[in-house]
Amino acid sequence: MPASPEAMVEELTEESCWELLGSAVIGRLALLVDGEVDIFPVNYLVKDRVIFFKSAPGSKLMNIAEHPVAFEVDGTARRDRWSVVVKGRAERMGFDTDIEESGILGLHTLDPTEKRNYVRIVPHTVSGRRFTNARR
Amino acid sequence: MPASPEAMVEELTEESCWELLGSAVIGRLALLVDGEVDIFPVNYLVKDRVIFFKSAPGSKLMNIAEHPVAFEVDGTARRDRWSVVVKGRAERMGFDTDIEESGILGLHTLDPTEKRNYVRIVPHTVSGRRFTNARR
């Protein structure tokens, strides 16, 4: 039963997904840590269809490259609500040139703890949905 | 280096976590599906420190009870931003009395697709952080 006569879900194009990813600043990273699923919010930026974020040293992200991660961003636009999920391989960047070119050094993070690990998610899949006329 | 002189992170009490969980309507569920991490937003409700949500039949949640899940909710309060993470075992409810008592039947969902699976997350751990004086 629809929530209202006009409520509907629309699959987003990859183009729209990247546009929306570029419009937000906080996403949620889901990953495996010691065999268990964990999730936490991160400030991020998008450049050339790659997601970049920072993390504190010695954190849960030590073995981040071992398993694919899932990264979700959602938001509202007028009466619609949208959600985009990126799945891919995350890796800590080891080269100064990669780090500098990504723009990550200027990324503001909510958590003021020093963050010296620079991570990128190279997407395998990107999918998104828009919930039209959603009550919020 | 702090983002601003006053920026700080505060660990939330369990009491505060539940209060914040009760104040929001959308969370993100992270779980293992066929050995890979997946994440998606769900409308939810809280009753007696249990998280309830609905899902469509035949969905990714078929084997949800096999592995612990992680559920994240975040939001803003004045200049602060908060995030709460619940980890626990999710299970589909099989008894009409459980379903009715949870209040899940009245839960509004963004996605108008019919949802006949009723799921609860019984938390093992609840943790939360508040980012004070965060620029957003």
PDB file of C-alpha atoms in Angstrom:
ATOM      1  CA  MET A   1       0.000   0.000   0.000  1.00  0.00           C
ATOM      2  CA  PRO A   2       1.633   3.286  -1.041  1.00  0.00           C
ATOM      3  CA  ALA A   3       2.238   5.848   1.686  1.00  0.00           C
ATOM      4  CA  SER A   4       0.269   8.327  -0.413  1.00  0.00           C
ATOM      5  CA  PRO A   5      -1.209   8.142  -3.934  1.00  0.00           C
ATOM      6  CA  GLU A   6       1.819   9.902  -5.419  1.00  0.00           C
ATOM      7  CA  ALA A   7       4.610   8.229  -3.429  1.00  0.00           C
ATOM      8  CA  MET A   8       7.077   6.418  -5.653  1.00  0.00           C
ATOM      9  CA  VAL A   9      10.646   5.191  -5.824  1.00  0.00           C
ATOM     10  CA  GLU A  10      12.860   6.041  -8.766  1.00  0.00           C
ATOM     11  CA  GLU A  11      16.193   4.411  -9.601  1.00  0.00           C
ATOM     12  CA  LEU A  12      18.785   7.114 -10.243  1.00  0.00           C
ATOM     13  CA  THR A  13      21.179   7.195 -13.154  1.00  0.00           C
ATOM     14  CA  GLU A  14      24.881   6.933 -12.406  1.00  0.00           C
ATOM     15  CA  GLU A  15      25.201  10.561 -13.491  1.00  0.00           C
ATOM     16  CA  SER A  16      22.589  11.656 -10.933  1.00  0.00           C
ATOM     17  CA  CYS A  17      24.224   9.531  -8.242  1.00  0.00           C
ATOM     18  CA  TRP A  18      27.558  11.319  -8.696  1.00  0.00           C
ATOM     19  CA  GLU A  19      25.865  14.703  -8.771  1.00  0.00           C
ATOM     20  CA  LEU A  20      24.178  13.940  -5.454  1.00  0.00           C
ATOM     21  CA  LEU A  21      27.370  12.501  -3.950  1.00  0.00           C
ATOM     22  CA  GLY A  22      29.077  15.763  -4.848  1.00  0.00           C
ATOM     23  CA  SER A  23      26.367  17.786  -3.107  1.00  0.00           C
ATOM     24  CA  ALA A  24      26.827  16.335   0.394  1.00  0.00           C
ATOM     25  CA  VAL A  25      29.683  16.290   2.909  1.00  0.00           C
ATOM     26  CA  ILE A  26      28.900  13.428   5.299  1.00  0.00           C
ATOM     27  CA  GLY A  27      28.486   9.772   4.367  1.00  0.00           C
ATOM     28  CA  ARG A  28      28.437   6.508   6.292  1.00  0.00           C
ATOM     29  CA  LEU A  29      31.111   3.931   5.757  1.00  0.00           C
ATOM     30  CA  ALA A  30      30.174   0.285   6.333  1.00  0.00           C
ATOM     31  CA  LEU A  31      32.991  -2.227   6.472  1.00  0.00           C
ATOM     32  CA  LEU A  32      34.177  -5.457   8.019  1.00  0.00           C
ATOM     33  CA  VAL A  33      36.343  -5.085  11.118  1.00  0.00           C
ATOM     34  CA  ASP A  34      37.593  -8.384  12.554  1.00  0.00           C
ATOM     35  CA  GLY A  35      34.840 -10.231  10.723  1.00  0.00           C
ATOM     36  CA  GLU A  36      32.012  -8.038  12.017  1.00  0.00           C
ATOM     37  CA  VAL A  37      30.129  -5.279  10.261  1.00  0.00           C
ATOM     38  CA  ASP A  38      30.838  -1.777  11.521  1.00  0.00           C
ATOM     39  CA  ILE A  39      29.539   1.581  10.415  1.00  0.00           C
ATOM     40  CA  PHE A  40      30.492   5.168  11.064  1.00  0.00           C
ATOM     41  CA  PRO A  41      29.965   8.595   9.571  1.00  0.00           C
ATOM     42  CA  VAL A  42      32.801  10.319   7.738  1.00  0.00           C
ATOM     43  CA  ASN A  43      33.312  13.648   6.078  1.00  0.00           C
ATOM     44  CA  TYR A  44      34.254  13.033   2.485  1.00  0.00           C
ATOM     45  CA  LEU A  45      34.885  14.628  -0.857  1.00  0.00           C
ATOM     46  CA  VAL A  46      34.453  13.416  -4.419  1.00  0.00           C
ATOM     47  CA  LYS A  47      36.988  13.930  -7.174  1.00  0.00           C
ATOM     48  CA  ASP A  48      36.904  12.244 -10.581  1.00  0.00           C
ATOM     49  CA  ARG A  49      34.328   9.720  -9.324  1.00  0.00           C
ATOM     50  CA  VAL A  50      36.483   8.601  -6.421  1.00  0.00           C
ATOM     51  CA  ILE A  51      35.487   9.081  -2.753  1.00  0.00           C
ATOM     52  CA  PHE A  52      38.151  10.454  -0.390  1.00  0.00           C
ATOM     53  CA  PHE A  53      38.153  10.653   3.387  1.00  0.00           C
ATOM     54  CA  LYS A  54      40.562  10.869   6.323  1.00  0.00           C
ATOM     55  CA  SER A  55      40.880   8.648   9.350  1.00  0.00           C
ATOM     56  CA  ALA A  56      42.831   8.652  12.565  1.00  0.00           C
ATOM     57  CA  PRO A  57      45.962   6.506  12.722  1.00  0.00           C
ATOM     58  CA  GLY A  58      45.647   3.113  14.405  1.00  0.00           C
ATOM     59  CA  SER A  59      41.953   3.079  13.786  1.00  0.00           C
ATOM     60  CA  LYS A  60      39.545   0.437  12.579  1.00  0.00           C
ATOM     61  CA  LEU A  61      40.673   1.067   9.035  1.00  0.00           C
ATOM     62  CA  MET A  62      43.980  -0.743   9.426  1.00  0.00           C
ATOM     63  CA  ASN A  63      42.895  -3.595   7.161  1.00  0.00           C
ATOM     64  CA  ILE A  64      40.412  -1.603   5.098  1.00  0.00           C
ATOM     65  CA  ALA A  65      41.737  -2.901   1.766  1.00  0.00           C
ATOM     66  CA  GLU A  66      40.998  -6.545   2.622  1.00  0.00           C
ATOM     67  CA  HIS A  67      37.273  -6.483   1.910  1.00  0.00           C
ATOM     68  CA  PRO A  68      35.032  -4.309  -0.250  1.00  0.00           C
ATOM     69  CA  VAL A  69      33.285  -1.506   1.624  1.00  0.00           C
ATOM     70  CA  ALA A  70      29.884   0.116   1.210  1.00  0.00           C
ATOM     71  CA  PHE A  71      29.438   3.871   1.508  1.00  0.00           C
ATOM     72  CA  GLU A  72      26.057   5.562   1.795  1.00  0.00           C
ATOM     73  CA  VAL A  73      24.979   9.182   1.486  1.00  0.00           C
ATOM     74  CA  ASP A  74      21.424  10.440   1.735  1.00  0.00           C
ATOM     75  CA  GLY A  75      19.629  13.724   1.785  1.00  0.00           C
ATOM     76  CA  THR A  76      16.503  15.644   1.007  1.00  0.00           C
ATOM     77  CA  ALA A  77      15.539  17.784  -1.961  1.00  0.00           C
ATOM     78  CA  ARG A  78      12.219  19.582  -1.649  1.00  0.00           C
ATOM     79  CA  ARG A  79       9.697  16.845  -0.844  1.00  0.00           C
ATOM     80  CA  ASP A  80      11.956  14.088  -2.129  1.00  0.00           C
ATOM     81  CA  ARG A  81      14.475  12.042  -0.275  1.00  0.00           C
ATOM     82  CA  TRP A  82      17.419  10.336  -1.950  1.00  0.00           C
ATOM     83  CA  SER A  83      20.031   7.737  -1.056  1.00  0.00           C
ATOM     84  CA  VAL A  84      23.156   6.747  -2.975  1.00  0.00           C
ATOM     85  CA  VAL A  85      25.312   3.692  -2.213  1.00  0.00           C
ATOM     86  CA  VAL A  86      28.847   3.229  -3.506  1.00  0.00           C
ATOM     87  CA  LYS A  87      30.479  -0.183  -3.254  1.00  0.00           C
ATOM     88  CA  GLY A  88      34.127  -0.649  -3.918  1.00  0.00           C
ATOM     89  CA  ARG A  89      37.587  -1.237  -2.692  1.00  0.00           C
ATOM     90  CA  ALA A  90      38.990   1.219  -0.153  1.00  0.00           C
ATOM     91  CA  GLU A  91      42.700   1.791   0.150  1.00  0.00           C
ATOM     92  CA  ARG A  92      44.985   4.027   2.140  1.00  0.00           C
ATOM     93  CA  MET A  93      46.927   6.343  -0.092  1.00  0.00           C
ATOM     94  CA  GLY A  94      50.673   6.036   0.270  1.00  0.00           C
ATOM     95  CA  PHE A  95      51.956   8.582  -2.203  1.00  0.00           C
ATOM     96  CA  ASP A  96      52.217  12.279  -1.443  1.00  0.00           C
ATOM     97  CA  THR A  97      51.240  13.185  -4.991  1.00  0.00           C
ATOM     98  CA  ASP A  98      47.996  11.173  -4.766  1.00  0.00           C
ATOM     99  CA  ILE A  99      47.211  12.754  -1.418  1.00  0.00           C
ATOM    100  CA  GLU A 100      47.915  16.277  -2.608  1.00  0.00           C
ATOM    101  CA  GLU A 101      46.052  15.937  -5.888  1.00  0.00           C
ATOM    102  CA  SER A 102      42.942  14.531  -4.218  1.00  0.00           C
ATOM    103  CA  GLY A 103      42.331  17.739  -2.238  1.00  0.00           C
ATOM    104  CA  ILE A 104      41.876  15.678   0.943  1.00  0.00           C
ATOM    105  CA  LEU A 105      44.315  17.819   2.926  1.00  0.00           C
ATOM    106  CA  GLY A 106      41.784  20.662   2.889  1.00  0.00           C
ATOM    107  CA  LEU A 107      38.820  18.488   3.886  1.00  0.00           C
ATOM    108  CA  HIS A 108      37.058  19.649   7.022  1.00  0.00           C
ATOM    109  CA  THR A 109      36.143  16.864   9.458  1.00  0.00           C
ATOM    110  CA  LEU A 110      33.659  17.007  12.328  1.00  0.00           C
ATOM    111  CA  ASP A 111      35.935  15.072  14.603  1.00  0.00           C
ATOM    112  CA  PRO A 112      38.920  17.278  15.482  1.00  0.00           C
ATOM    113  CA  THR A 113      41.132  14.277  16.329  1.00  0.00           C
ATOM    114  CA  GLU A 114      44.242  14.250  14.191  1.00  0.00           C
ATOM    115  CA  LYS A 115      43.708  12.207  11.040  1.00  0.00           C
ATOM    116  CA  ARG A 116      46.767  11.158   9.153  1.00  0.00           C
ATOM    117  CA  ASN A 117      45.369   8.290   7.108  1.00  0.00           C
ATOM    118  CA  TYR A 118      44.068   9.281   3.716  1.00  0.00           C
ATOM    119  CA  VAL A 119      41.704   6.803   2.163  1.00  0.00           C
ATOM    120  CA  ARG A 120      40.080   6.524  -1.239  1.00  0.00           C
ATOM    121  CA  ILE A 121      37.208   4.334  -2.342  1.00  0.00           C
ATOM    122  CA  VAL A 122      37.448   3.294  -5.963  1.00  0.00           C
ATOM    123  CA  PRO A 123      33.858   2.349  -6.834  1.00  0.00           C
ATOM    124  CA  HIS A 124      32.821  -0.934  -8.374  1.00  0.00           C
ATOM    125  CA  THR A 125      29.133  -0.049  -8.366  1.00  0.00           C
ATOM    126  CA  VAL A 126      27.124   3.079  -7.691  1.00  0.00           C
ATOM    127  CA  SER A 127      23.373   2.955  -7.225  1.00  0.00           C
ATOM    128  CA  GLY A 128      20.796   5.376  -5.974  1.00  0.00           C
ATOM    129  CA  ARG A 129      17.137   5.843  -5.355  1.00  0.00           C
ATOM    130  CA  ARG A 130      14.876   8.856  -5.070  1.00  0.00           C
ATOM    131  CA  PHE A 131      11.757   8.654  -2.925  1.00  0.00           C
ATOM    132  CA  THR A 132       9.355  11.080  -4.510  1.00  0.00           C
ATOM    133  CA  ASN A 133       6.700  12.912  -2.511  1.00  0.00           C
ATOM    134  CA  ALA A 134       7.927  11.198   0.591  1.00  0.00           C
ATOM    135  CA  ARG A 135       6.524  12.309   3.901  1.00  0.00           C
ATOM    136  CA  ARG A 136       9.472  13.016   6.117  1.00  0.00           C
TER     137      ARG A 136
ATOM    138  CA  MET B   1      44.936  20.033  14.746  1.00  0.00           C
ATOM    139  CA  PRO B   2      41.391  20.894  15.843  1.00  0.00           C
ATOM    140  CA  ALA B   3      39.025  22.252  13.191  1.00  0.00           C
ATOM    141  CA  SER B   4      38.392  25.250  15.426  1.00  0.00           C
ATOM    142  CA  PRO B   5      39.561  26.107  18.953  1.00  0.00           C
ATOM    143  CA  GLU B   6      36.279  24.908  20.461  1.00  0.00           C
ATOM    144  CA  ALA B   7      35.694  21.791  18.372  1.00  0.00           C
ATOM    145  CA  MET B   8      35.509  18.622  20.447  1.00  0.00           C
ATOM    146  CA  VAL B   9      34.117  15.105  20.472  1.00  0.00           C
ATOM    147  CA  GLU B  10      32.110  13.812  23.391  1.00  0.00           C
ATOM    148  CA  GLU B  11      31.202  10.196  24.064  1.00  0.00           C
ATOM    149  CA  LEU B  12      27.482   9.958  24.783  1.00  0.00           C
ATOM    150  CA  THR B  13      25.929   8.033  27.635  1.00  0.00           C
ATOM    151  CA  GLU B  14      23.704   5.089  26.768  1.00  0.00           C
ATOM    152  CA  GLU B  15      20.772   7.144  28.044  1.00  0.00           C
ATOM    153  CA  SER B  16      21.580   9.972  25.618  1.00  0.00           C
ATOM    154  CA  CYS B  17      22.038   7.501  22.780  1.00  0.00           C
ATOM    155  CA  TRP B  18      18.549   6.103  23.237  1.00  0.00           C
ATOM    156  CA  GLU B  19      17.078   9.577  23.552  1.00  0.00           C
ATOM    157  CA  LEU B  20      18.675  10.546  20.233  1.00  0.00           C
ATOM    158  CA  LEU B  21      17.650   7.271  18.573  1.00  0.00           C
ATOM    159  CA  GLY B  22      14.085   8.038  19.608  1.00  0.00           C
ATOM    160  CA  SER B  23      14.268  11.506  18.052  1.00  0.00           C
ATOM    161  CA  ALA B  24      14.981  10.396  14.474  1.00  0.00           C
ATOM    162  CA  VAL B  25      13.088   8.354  11.887  1.00  0.00           C
ATOM    163  CA  ILE B  26      15.718   7.224   9.369  1.00  0.00           C
ATOM    164  CA  GLY B  27      18.782   5.109  10.100  1.00  0.00           C
ATOM    165  CA  ARG B  28      21.250   3.143   7.996  1.00  0.00           C
ATOM    166  CA  LEU B  29      21.477  -0.594   8.327  1.00  0.00           C
ATOM    167  CA  ALA B  30      24.840  -2.206   7.559  1.00  0.00           C
ATOM    168  CA  LEU B  31      24.909  -5.971   7.215  1.00  0.00           C
ATOM    169  CA  LEU B  32      26.540  -8.897   5.471  1.00  0.00           C
ATOM    170  CA  VAL B  33      24.769 -10.105   2.333  1.00  0.00           C
ATOM    171  CA  ASP B  34      26.409 -13.128   0.688  1.00  0.00           C
ATOM    172  CA  GLY B  35      29.657 -12.340   2.478  1.00  0.00           C
ATOM    173  CA  GLU B  36      29.803  -8.692   1.388  1.00  0.00           C
ATOM    174  CA  VAL B  37      28.988  -5.570   3.331  1.00  0.00           C
ATOM    175  CA  ASP B  38      25.841  -3.771   2.259  1.00  0.00           C
ATOM    176  CA  ILE B  39      24.162  -0.659   3.580  1.00  0.00           C
ATOM    177  CA  PHE B  40      20.799   0.986   3.115  1.00  0.00           C
ATOM    178  CA  PRO B  41      18.578   3.517   4.794  1.00  0.00           C
ATOM    179  CA  VAL B  42      15.472   2.385   6.664  1.00  0.00           C
ATOM    180  CA  ASN B  43      12.655   4.077   8.489  1.00  0.00           C
ATOM    181  CA  TYR B  44      12.598   2.758  12.010  1.00  0.00           C
ATOM    182  CA  LEU B  45      11.066   3.115  15.420  1.00  0.00           C
ATOM    183  CA  VAL B  46      12.349   2.460  18.911  1.00  0.00           C
ATOM    184  CA  LYS B  47      10.392   0.699  21.628  1.00  0.00           C
ATOM    185  CA  ASP B  48      11.810  -0.516  24.932  1.00  0.00           C
ATOM    186  CA  ARG B  49      15.363  -0.130  23.609  1.00  0.00           C
ATOM    187  CA  VAL B  50      14.733  -2.332  20.585  1.00  0.00           C
ATOM    188  CA  ILE B  51      14.930  -1.036  16.985  1.00  0.00           C
ATOM    189  CA  PHE B  52      12.084  -2.041  14.646  1.00  0.00           C
ATOM    190  CA  PHE B  53      11.842  -1.697  10.886  1.00  0.00           C
ATOM    191  CA  LYS B  54      10.036  -3.226   7.900  1.00  0.00           C
ATOM    192  CA  SER B  55      11.429  -4.727   4.763  1.00  0.00           C
ATOM    193  CA  ALA B  56      10.079  -6.042   1.495  1.00  0.00           C
ATOM    194  CA  PRO B  57       9.658  -9.795   1.119  1.00  0.00           C
ATOM    195  CA  GLY B  58      12.370 -11.696  -0.726  1.00  0.00           C
ATOM    196  CA  SER B  59      14.846  -8.955   0.000  1.00  0.00           C
ATOM    197  CA  LYS B  60      18.444  -8.898   1.106  1.00  0.00           C
ATOM    198  CA  LEU B  61      17.331  -9.530   4.645  1.00  0.00           C
ATOM    199  CA  MET B  62      16.525 -13.203   4.069  1.00  0.00           C
ATOM    200  CA  ASN B  63      19.444 -14.363   6.210  1.00  0.00           C
ATOM    201  CA  ILE B  64      19.634 -11.311   8.433  1.00  0.00           C
ATOM    202  CA  ALA B  65      19.834 -13.323  11.656  1.00  0.00           C
ATOM    203  CA  GLU B  66      23.052 -15.085  10.627  1.00  0.00           C
ATOM    204  CA  HIS B  67      25.463 -12.246  11.429  1.00  0.00           C
ATOM    205  CA  PRO B  68      25.321  -9.260  13.766  1.00  0.00           C
ATOM    206  CA  VAL B  69      24.292  -6.010  12.094  1.00  0.00           C
ATOM    207  CA  ALA B  70      25.277  -2.385  12.684  1.00  0.00           C
ATOM    208  CA  PHE B  71      22.731   0.410  12.599  1.00  0.00           C
ATOM    209  CA  GLU B  72      23.633   4.086  12.499  1.00  0.00           C
ATOM    210  CA  VAL B  73      21.593   7.232  13.037  1.00  0.00           C
ATOM    211  CA  ASP B  74      22.938  10.760  12.958  1.00  0.00           C
ATOM    212  CA  GLY B  75      21.598  14.250  13.133  1.00  0.00           C
ATOM    213  CA  THR B  76      22.195  17.834  14.098  1.00  0.00           C
ATOM    214  CA  ALA B  77      21.285  19.776  17.186  1.00  0.00           C
ATOM    215  CA  ARG B  78      22.045  23.496  17.027  1.00  0.00           C
ATOM    216  CA  ARG B  79      25.746  23.679  16.147  1.00  0.00           C
ATOM    217  CA  ASP B  80      26.417  20.108  17.246  1.00  0.00           C
ATOM    218  CA  ARG B  81      26.282  16.955  15.210  1.00  0.00           C
ATOM    219  CA  TRP B  82      25.704  13.520  16.723  1.00  0.00           C
ATOM    220  CA  SER B  83      25.953   9.915  15.626  1.00  0.00           C
ATOM    221  CA  VAL B  84      24.729   6.784  17.398  1.00  0.00           C
ATOM    222  CA  VAL B  85      25.622   3.218  16.418  1.00  0.00           C
ATOM    223  CA  VAL B  86      23.709   0.157  17.586  1.00  0.00           C
ATOM    224  CA  LYS B  87      25.225  -3.282  17.109  1.00  0.00           C
ATOM    225  CA  GLY B  88      23.221  -6.393  17.640  1.00  0.00           C
ATOM    226  CA  ARG B  89      21.381  -9.341  16.292  1.00  0.00           C
ATOM    227  CA  ALA B  90      18.553  -8.657  13.861  1.00  0.00           C
ATOM    228  CA  GLU B  91      15.686 -11.080  13.511  1.00  0.00           C
ATOM    229  CA  ARG B  92      12.454 -11.262  11.587  1.00  0.00           C
ATOM    230  CA  MET B  93       9.487 -11.352  13.898  1.00  0.00           C
ATOM    231  CA  GLY B  94       7.293 -14.379  13.416  1.00  0.00           C
ATOM    232  CA  PHE B  95       4.557 -13.857  15.986  1.00  0.00           C
ATOM    233  CA  ASP B  96       1.573 -11.601  15.429  1.00  0.00           C
ATOM    234  CA  THR B  97       1.611 -10.494  19.044  1.00  0.00           C
ATOM    235  CA  ASP B  98       5.240  -9.318  18.790  1.00  0.00           C
ATOM    236  CA  ILE B  99       4.468  -7.489  15.559  1.00  0.00           C
ATOM    237  CA  GLU B 100       1.368  -5.793  16.920  1.00  0.00           C
ATOM    238  CA  GLU B 101       2.927  -4.808  20.228  1.00  0.00           C
ATOM    239  CA  SER B 102       5.967  -3.259  18.555  1.00  0.00           C
ATOM    240  CA  GLY B 103       3.890  -0.618  16.781  1.00  0.00           C
ATOM    241  CA  ILE B 104       5.662  -1.423  13.508  1.00  0.00           C
ATOM    242  CA  LEU B 105       2.392  -1.761  11.587  1.00  0.00           C
ATOM    243  CA  GLY B 106       1.886   1.993  11.850  1.00  0.00           C
ATOM    244  CA  LEU B 107       5.433   2.903  10.804  1.00  0.00           C
ATOM    245  CA  HIS B 108       5.630   5.165   7.777  1.00  0.00           C
ATOM    246  CA  THR B 109       8.279   4.201   5.217  1.00  0.00           C
ATOM    247  CA  LEU B 110       9.713   6.334   2.423  1.00  0.00           C
ATOM    248  CA  ASP B 111       9.650   3.443  -0.012  1.00  0.00           C
ATOM    249  CA  PRO B 112       6.004   2.677  -0.828  1.00  0.00           C
ATOM    250  CA  THR B 113       6.812  -0.905  -1.905  1.00  0.00           C
ATOM    251  CA  GLU B 114       4.870  -3.394   0.163  1.00  0.00           C
ATOM    252  CA  LYS B 115       6.837  -4.482   3.197  1.00  0.00           C
ATOM    253  CA  ARG B 116       5.696  -7.596   4.953  1.00  0.00           C
ATOM    254  CA  ASN B 117       8.830  -8.498   6.844  1.00  0.00           C
ATOM    255  CA  TYR B 118       9.027  -7.070  10.325  1.00  0.00           C
ATOM    256  CA  VAL B 119      12.482  -6.971  11.799  1.00  0.00           C
ATOM    257  CA  ARG B 120      13.838  -6.108  15.221  1.00  0.00           C
ATOM    258  CA  ILE B 121      17.405  -5.410  16.282  1.00  0.00           C
ATOM    259  CA  VAL B 122      18.126  -6.466  19.838  1.00  0.00           C
ATOM    260  CA  PRO B 123      21.201  -4.398  20.728  1.00  0.00           C
ATOM    261  CA  HIS B 124      24.401  -5.826  22.138  1.00  0.00           C
ATOM    262  CA  THR B 125      26.129  -2.461  22.252  1.00  0.00           C
ATOM    263  CA  VAL B 126      25.056   1.142  21.810  1.00  0.00           C
ATOM    264  CA  SER B 127      27.563   3.937  21.438  1.00  0.00           C
ATOM    265  CA  GLY B 128      27.368   7.528  20.389  1.00  0.00           C
ATOM    266  CA  ARG B 129      29.386  10.661  19.881  1.00  0.00           C
ATOM    267  CA  ARG B 130      28.558  14.330  19.805  1.00  0.00           C
ATOM    268  CA  PHE B 131      30.675  16.689  17.727  1.00  0.00           C
ATOM    269  CA  THR B 132      30.466  19.998  19.495  1.00  0.00           C
ATOM    270  CA  ASN B 133      30.752  23.307  17.671  1.00  0.00           C
ATOM    271  CA  ALA B 134      31.140  21.418  14.431  1.00  0.00           C
ATOM    272  CA  ARG B 135      31.086  23.372  11.226  1.00  0.00           C
ATOM    273  CA  ARG B 136      28.580  21.686   8.999  1.00  0.00           C
TER     274      ARG B 136
END
